C-alpha positions as semicolon CSV with decimal commas, in nm:
position;residue;x (nm);y (nm);z (nm)
1;M;2,304;0,440;0,223
2;P;1,925;0,461;0,087
3;R;1,736;0,385;0,381
4;I;1,408;0,204;0,231
5;V;1,106;0,054;0,402
6;M;0,950;-0,323;0,184
7;K;0,613;-0,410;0,313
8;F;0,468;-0,671;0,141
9;G;0,071;-0,812;0,203
10;G;-0,074;-1,156;0,214
11;T;-0,077;-1,245;-0,169
12;S;0,279;-1,215;-0,191
13;M;0,333;-1,418;0,061
14;A;0,126;-1,693;-0,017
15;G;0,267;-1,995;-0,021
16;I;0,764;-2,040;-0,004
17;E;0,735;-1,983;-0,396
18;R;0,532;-1,640;-0,352
19;I;0,800;-1,595;-0,061
20;R;1,155;-1,664;-0,305
21;V;1,033;-1,445;-0,504
22;V;0,936;-1,182;-0,267
23;A;1,320;-1,211;-0,164
24;S;1,487;-1,193;-0,435
25;R;1,368;-0,907;-0,501
26;V;1,500;-0,756;-0,130
27;K;1,814;-0,949;-0,220
28;R;1,774;-0,637;-0,569
29;E;1,742;-0,369;-0,348
30;A;1,945;-0,437;-0,051
31;E;2,274;-0,551;-0,359
32;A;2,180;-0,175;-0,489
33;G;2,317;-0,052;-0,157
34;N;2,022;0,069;0,016
35;E;1,979;-0,051;0,428
36;V;1,688;-0,327;0,340
37;L;1,375;-0,311;0,657
38;V;1,136;-0,560;0,560
39;V;0,687;-0,566;0,700
40;V;0,497;-0,867;0,635
41;S;0,198;-0,990;0,624
42;A;0,033;-1,343;0,722
43;M;0,009;-1,567;0,388
44;A;-0,295;-1,496;0,272
45;G;-0,620;-1,617;0,412
46;E;-0,448;-1,760;0,775
47;T;-0,579;-1,467;0,905
48;D;-0,939;-1,565;0,921
49;R;-0,881;-1,907;0,941
50;L;-0,679;-1,893;1,313
51;V;-0,984;-1,563;1,412
52;Q;-1,197;-1,879;1,309
53;L;-1,064;-2,156;1,522
54;C;-1,064;-1,860;1,843
55;K;-1,394;-1,769;1,794
56;E;-1,441;-2,190;1,765
57;A;-1,284;-2,221;2,121
58;S;-1,410;-2,010;2,274
59;A;-1,719;-1,784;2,162
60;L;-1,642;-1,513;2,438
61;A;-1,211;-1,565;2,346
62;D;-1,056;-1,327;2,603
63;P;-0,903;-1,018;2,355
64;K;-0,564;-1,078;2,500
65;E;-0,534;-1,432;2,383
66;Y;-0,732;-1,362;2,031
67;D;-0,452;-1,142;1,917
68;V;-0,168;-1,406;2,082
69;V;-0,320;-1,682;1,814
70;V;-0,375;-1,413;1,557
71;A;-0,003;-1,302;1,506
72;S;0,121;-1,599;1,498
73;G;0,079;-1,571;1,185
74;E;0,302;-1,233;1,051
75;Q;0,559;-1,453;1,261
76;V;0,550;-1,758;1,039
77;T;0,619;-1,531;0,756
78;A;0,902;-1,297;0,862
79;G;1,024;-1,645;1,014
80;L;1,024;-1,795;0,629
81;L;1,172;-1,421;0,457
82;A;1,447;-1,472;0,695
83;M;1,552;-1,802;0,659
84;T;1,513;-1,826;0,215
85;L;1,668;-1,490;0,194
86;Q;1,943;-1,631;0,374
87;N;1,936;-1,909;0,105
88;M;2,035;-1,691;-0,161
89;G;2,347;-1,563;0,013
90;V;2,195;-1,271;0,236
91;T;2,207;-1,188;0,587
92;A;1,914;-1,134;0,712
93;R;1,709;-1,186;1,009
94;S;1,348;-1,224;1,162
95;F;1,204;-0,988;1,427
96;M;0,891;-0,995;1,645
97;G;0,648;-0,731;1,689
98;W;0,704;-0,733;2,132
99;Q;1,083;-0,631;2,075
100;L;1,004;-0,312;1,860
101;M;0,693;-0,185;1,832
102;R;0,465;-0,035;2,178
103;A;0,111;-0,083;2,142
104;S;-0,212;0,090;2,346
105;G;-0,562;0,010;2,350
106;A;-0,789;-0,218;2,295
107;H;-0,641;-0,539;2,220
108;G;-0,731;-0,686;1,831
109;N;-0,705;-0,300;1,752
110;A;-0,438;-0,136;1,914
111;R;-0,226;0,215;1,844
112;V;0,184;0,242;1,776
113;E;0,262;0,459;2,065
114;A;0,676;0,427;1,944
115;V;0,969;0,197;1,738
116;E;1,223;0,090;1,930
117;S;1,468;0,148;1,635
118;A;1,791;0,112;1,825
119;L;1,773;-0,293;1,782
120;L;1,682;-0,256;1,431
121;G;1,966;0,055;1,432
122;Q;2,234;-0,195;1,493
123;A;2,140;-0,434;1,298
124;L;2,125;-0,226;0,930
125;A;2,485;-0,034;1,133
126;G;2,537;-0,467;1,053
127;G;2,391;-0,557;0,688
128;T;2,165;-0,666;0,804
129;V;1,788;-0,727;0,625
130;A;1,576;-0,703;0,904
131;V;1,179;-0,954;0,847
132;I;0,977;-0,757;1,070
133;P;0,645;-0,977;1,138
134;G;0,342;-0,647;1,094
135;F;0,027;-0,642;1,280
136;Q;0,152;-0,625;1,575
137;G;0,352;-0,461;1,883
138;V;0,388;-0,516;2,295
139;S;0,092;-0,383;2,523
140;E;0,151;-0,161;2,805
141;D;0,122;-0,463;2,996
142;G;0,384;-0,660;2,834
143;R;0,136;-0,884;2,621
144;V;0,139;-0,943;2,210
145;A;-0,091;-0,674;2,050
146;T;-0,271;-0,656;1,759
147;L;-0,305;-0,365;1,562
148;G;-0,682;-0,411;1,361
149;R;-0,727;-0,542;1,039
150;G;-0,462;-0,407;0,776
151;G;-0,283;-0,350;1,059
152;S;0,075;-0,422;0,852
153;D;0,010;-0,114;0,638
154;T;0,037;0,088;0,979
155;S;0,355;-0,112;1,089
156;A;0,550;-0,056;0,825
157;V;0,525;0,305;0,781
158;A;0,590;0,313;1,199
159;I;0,852;0,154;1,129
160;A;0,980;0,381;0,849
161;A;0,962;0,703;1,083
162;G;1,064;0,492;1,360
163;V;1,406;0,440;1,125
164;K;1,420;0,766;1,012
165;A;1,385;0,563;0,627
166;D;1,426;0,768;0,281
167;R;1,050;0,632;0,164
168;C;0,771;0,318;0,273
169;D;0,700;0,058;-0,068
170;I;0,359;-0,100;-0,064
171;Y;0,369;-0,369;-0,213
172;T;-0,030;-0,523;-0,280
173;D;-0,123;-0,715;-0,596
174;V;-0,252;-0,397;-0,721
175;D;-0,054;-0,207;-0,944
176;G;-0,124;0,102;-0,830
177;V;-0,414;0,317;-0,723
178;Y;-0,663;0,417;-0,971
179;T;-0,949;0,670;-1,036
180;T;-1,152;0,395;-0,947
181;D;-1,216;0,007;-0,915
182;P;-1,079;-0,108;-1,234
183;R;-1,380;-0,401;-1,198
184;I;-1,583;-0,166;-1,149
185;V;-1,506;0,110;-1,514
186;P;-1,227;-0,124;-1,671
187;K;-1,119;0,272;-1,816
188;A;-0,963;0,339;-1,508
189;R;-0,691;0,509;-1,502
190;K;-0,383;0,425;-1,279
191;L;-0,248;0,775;-1,101
192;T;0,164;0,837;-1,127
193;K;0,121;1,064;-0,853
194;I;-0,138;1,157;-0,493
195;T;-0,162;1,364;-0,216
196;F;-0,149;1,184;0,141
197;E;-0,498;1,417;0,149
198;E;-0,688;1,259;-0,107
199;M;-0,537;0,892;-0,033
200;L;-0,661;0,963;0,312
201;E;-1,025;1,026;0,167
202;L;-1,027;0,811;-0,037
203;A;-0,896;0,537;0,187
204;G;-1,211;0,627;0,417
205;V;-1,490;0,609;0,205
206;G;-1,419;0,191;0,038
207;A;-1,076;0,221;-0,125
208;K;-0,875;-0,064;-0,018
209;V;-0,589;-0,055;-0,107
210;L;-0,439;0,132;0,161
211;N;-0,529;0,090;0,543
212;V;-0,639;0,374;0,638
213;R;-0,445;0,481;1,024
214;S;-0,125;0,438;0,795
215;V;-0,231;0,691;0,489
216;G;-0,287;0,937;0,870
217;L;0,057;0,884;0,989
218;A;0,254;0,882;0,714
219;M;0,094;1,225;0,632
220;R;0,148;1,306;1,012
221;E;0,532;1,224;0,971
222;N;0,564;1,321;0,610
223;M;0,676;1,006;0,557
224;P;0,618;0,906;0,113
225;L;0,478;0,602;0,011
226;R;0,531;0,444;-0,255
227;V;0,163;0,114;-0,399
228;L;0,363;-0,172;-0,614
229;T;0,278;-0,481;-0,772
230;A;0,501;-0,758;-0,589
231;F;0,479;-0,922;-0,900
232;D;0,596;-0,675;-1,222
233;D;0,862;-0,399;-1,233
234;L;0,609;-0,168;-1,312
235;P;0,568;0,170;-1,149
236;G;0,351;0,228;-0,942
237;T;0,163;0,503;-0,729
238;E;0,382;0,790;-0,568
239;I;0,266;0,913;-0,207
240;V;0,301;1,223;-0,136
241;A;0,257;1,611;0,070
242;A;0,032;1,878;-0,120
243;L;0,374;2,109;-0,136
244;D;0,579;1,755;-0,282
245;F;0,400;1,698;-0,579
246;G;0,468;1,926;-0,850
247;L;0,156;2,116;-0,915
248;G;-0,049;2,399;-0,779
249;D;-0,437;2,317;-0,635
250;N;-0,564;2,468;-0,965
251;D;-0,342;2,416;-1,248
252;M;-0,525;2,296;-1,514
253;E;-0,297;2,037;-1,619
254;R;-0,435;1,776;-1,255
255;N;-0,773;1,743;-1,242
256;A;-0,936;1,867;-1,002
257;I;-1,104;1,512;-0,885
258;A;-0,840;1,264;-0,870
259;G;-1,084;0,946;-0,792
260;I;-1,411;0,783;-0,749
261;A;-1,453;0,585;-0,472
262;A;-1,827;0,283;-0,356
263;D;-1,831;0,171;-0,026
264;R;-2,087;-0,158;-0,024
265;N;-2,030;-0,222;0,369
266;E;-2,320;0,083;0,436
267;A;-2,675;0,084;0,591
268;R;-2,911;0,344;0,676
269;I;-3,060;0,389;1,025
270;T;-3,370;0,681;1,066
271;L;-3,499;0,752;1,401
272;T;-3,810;0,946;1,296
273;G;-4,080;1,109;1,546
274;I;-3,807;1,180;1,784
275;A;-3,829;1,484;2,018
276;D;-3,725;1,798;1,840
277;K;-3,551;1,980;2,127
278;P;-3,170;1,956;2,203
279;G;-2,979;1,707;2,301
280;T;-3,205;1,495;2,142
281;V;-2,912;1,401;1,867
282;A;-2,670;1,363;2,100
283;A;-2,866;1,101;2,291
284;V;-2,878;0,877;2,029
285;M;-2,522;0,934;1,900
286;G;-2,374;0,912;2,275
287;P;-2,474;0,522;2,298
288;L;-2,337;0,401;1,976
289;A;-1,976;0,576;2,070
290;E;-1,951;0,355;2,377
291;A;-2,059;0,098;2,235
292;G;-1,762;0,145;1,906
293;I;-2,003;0,229;1,651
294;Q;-1,888;0,418;1,369
295;V;-2,138;0,634;1,279
296;D;-2,156;0,817;0,902
297;M;-2,396;1,063;0,689
298;I;-2,615;1,280;0,904
299;V;-2,895;1,453;0,870
300;H;-3,141;1,583;1,170
301;A;-3,470;1,747;1,009
302;A;-3,757;1,955;1,219
303;T;-4,107;1,815;1,093
304;A;-4,252;2,149;1,122
305;G;-4,571;2,306;1,397
306;E;-4,495;1,944;1,540
307;G;-4,293;1,988;1,764
308;A;-4,100;1,655;1,649
309;S;-3,754;1,504;1,414
310;D;-3,587;1,283;1,207
311;L;-3,275;1,190;1,217
312;N;-3,052;0,964;0,934
313;F;-2,742;0,814;0,926
314;T;-2,530;0,580;0,816
315;V;-2,380;0,267;0,969
316;P;-2,122;0,033;0,862
317;R;-2,368;-0,279;0,747
318;A;-2,208;-0,536;0,998
319;S;-2,265;-0,324;1,287
320;L;-2,620;-0,227;1,183
321;S;-2,774;-0,506;1,454
322;Q;-2,589;-0,408;1,712
323;A;-2,620;-0,061;1,641
324;V;-3,044;-0,034;1,613
325;S;-2,994;-0,301;2,057
326;A;-2,774;0,022;2,144
327;I;-3,048;0,288;2,089
328;E;-3,269;0,027;2,149
329;K;-3,141;0,013;2,494
330;S;-3,078;0,373;2,561
331;G;-3,454;0,498;2,501
332;A;-3,325;0,721;2,298
333;A;-3,604;0,672;2,038
334;A;-3,851;0,697;2,283
335;G;-4,212;0,752;2,099
336;G;-4,065;0,743;1,767
337;S;-4,000;0,387;1,523
338;I;-3,609;0,254;1,404
339;L;-3,595;0,187;1,083
340;T;-3,350;0,092;0,900
341;D;-3,209;-0,004;0,508
342;D;-2,896;-0,275;0,447
343;K;-2,947;-0,259;0,083
344;V;-2,799;0,087;0,001
345;A;-2,370;0,213;-0,093
346;K;-2,217;0,483;-0,063
347;V;-2,038;0,673;-0,356
348;S;-1,736;0,966;-0,299
349;I;-1,550;1,173;-0,539
350;V;-1,261;1,297;-0,374
351;G;-0,986;1,578;-0,560
352;V;-0,821;1,918;-0,355
353;G;-1,024;2,092;-0,658
354;I;-1,332;2,084;-0,482
355;R;-1,146;2,323;-0,189
356;S;-1,145;2,604;-0,517
357;N;-1,452;2,465;-0,696
358;P;-1,780;2,457;-0,544
359;E;-1,955;2,380;-0,899
360;L;-1,762;2,012;-0,839
361;A;-2,071;1,931;-0,661
362;A;-2,307;2,044;-0,816
363;K;-2,127;1,829;-1,139
364;M;-2,178;1,597;-0,960
365;F;-2,502;1,595;-0,805
366;A;-2,663;1,712;-1,210
367;T;-2,500;1,399;-1,356
368;L;-2,671;1,114;-1,105
369;A;-3,005;1,378;-1,153
370;E;-2,982;1,272;-1,552
371;R;-2,973;0,899;-1,497
372;N;-3,241;0,934;-1,195
373;I;-3,025;0,816;-0,961
374;N;-3,212;0,922;-0,638
375;L;-3,004;1,088;-0,372
376;L;-3,056;0,964;0,032
377;A;-2,837;1,135;0,161
378;V;-2,507;1,459;0,145
379;S;-2,226;1,456;0,275
380;A;-1,858;1,670;0,236
381;S;-1,563;1,790;0,363
382;E;-1,319;2,027;0,211
383;I;-1,167;1,715;-0,083
384;K;-1,450;1,474;-0,109
385;V;-1,847;1,483;-0,097
386;S;-2,022;1,188;-0,089
387;V;-2,373;1,021;-0,156
388;L;-2,577;0,714;-0,018
389;L;-2,808;0,578;-0,258
390;A;-2,925;0,242;-0,325
391;E;-2,714;0,004;-0,360
392;D;-2,813;-0,171;-0,739
393;E;-2,726;0,197;-0,859
394;M;-2,316;0,191;-0,734
395;E;-2,204;0,111;-0,973
396;L;-2,411;0,328;-1,308
397;A;-2,305;0,639;-1,024
398;V;-1,948;0,575;-0,989
399;R;-1,903;0,496;-1,422
400;V;-2,182;0,788;-1,499
401;L;-1,914;1,020;-1,288
402;H;-1,604;0,876;-1,363
403;S;-1,686;0,949;-1,709
404;A;-1,856;1,319;-1,642
405;F;-1,540;1,445;-1,435
406;G;-1,313;1,354;-1,742
407;L;-1,157;1,030;-1,589
408;D;-1,154;0,764;-1,817
409;A;-0,870;0,674;-1,975
410;R;-0,768;0,785;-2,348
411;E;-0,534;0,639;-2,565
412;G;-0,184;0,776;-2,529
413;A;-0,233;0,888;-2,208
414;D;-0,088;0,939;-1,818
415;A;-0,263;0,964;-1,520
């Protein structure tokens, strides 16, 4: 029988009525002859409530006890969904994360090591729907360990890979992956398919549909994903390997750019007048890495004839104060100045066509220049080009790029 994993997010589990809707959808899949595993998030807003309780209990909470508290939200919804399914005549049982998933690394942001699939296999062989709390596993020392915010997506993909499922369906409050945020561009189109590479880049530069770690894991395991809405029977978006896409990189039937992402969660740090010598950048980046702060969009330029240089880079906006403190304590900016700007945003174009068409980056820059949008920094990968610009110009940039690359929806056209 086909084996599928269904993952439901917090909005899908927000109250008993919505849990009943989810249970009806799960029942339908089971009655269609599928072996079904369900991974659930906590009710919408519940994890935030539990995090706040931890902060009120202790400003410097023990990470292991923090995980005990915040993992409880998913355990509640797993039990409630299993009860609801049983009440509908479906054989179902809930599991705990510590029974199934081994995790390692820091509490609060652990990584999946392995899935204990034998227990799940026994349940499925007996015709039982397995209901599993996402976002959690068990650490090497036998304690509950959570996978970080958005970790239920990662749990679902890991479970799917562990039990060799045929596919993993991610149910959210949107009906698929769009060419950009429809709230910014009403003419954004829903994509019927997108490659793992493109989805990984989009998730990494601001698209909120899927957790970036879950996409990376699905790509490594070649686990087909579908993004669907939990509230309507609508076709979603398939996320597949490039070889399964059905179109070549240079196929004229497919737009070279899959989508445009925007992220306000950026802050720029500029170090001016620092030493122009080997090791200067390493001296700055080392303390940031030790503090666990992600760095992006690095630009290092020497000042001609002065023996000094300037270093620009971005960090998550929430990490700005911590980053500045780490640099000051390290003395890496000695002799120079530290300037910050938290009114910036990142806009990115993503598509497998970029790797074979360098003119796309030039078109991006020219389009923004025509609207007098100044670029503060640029970074690129094989299938992505990102620019840093003033936050108040972000939405305009997204709209003009979306139109320039032919992504606006046309009457009667398919994505």
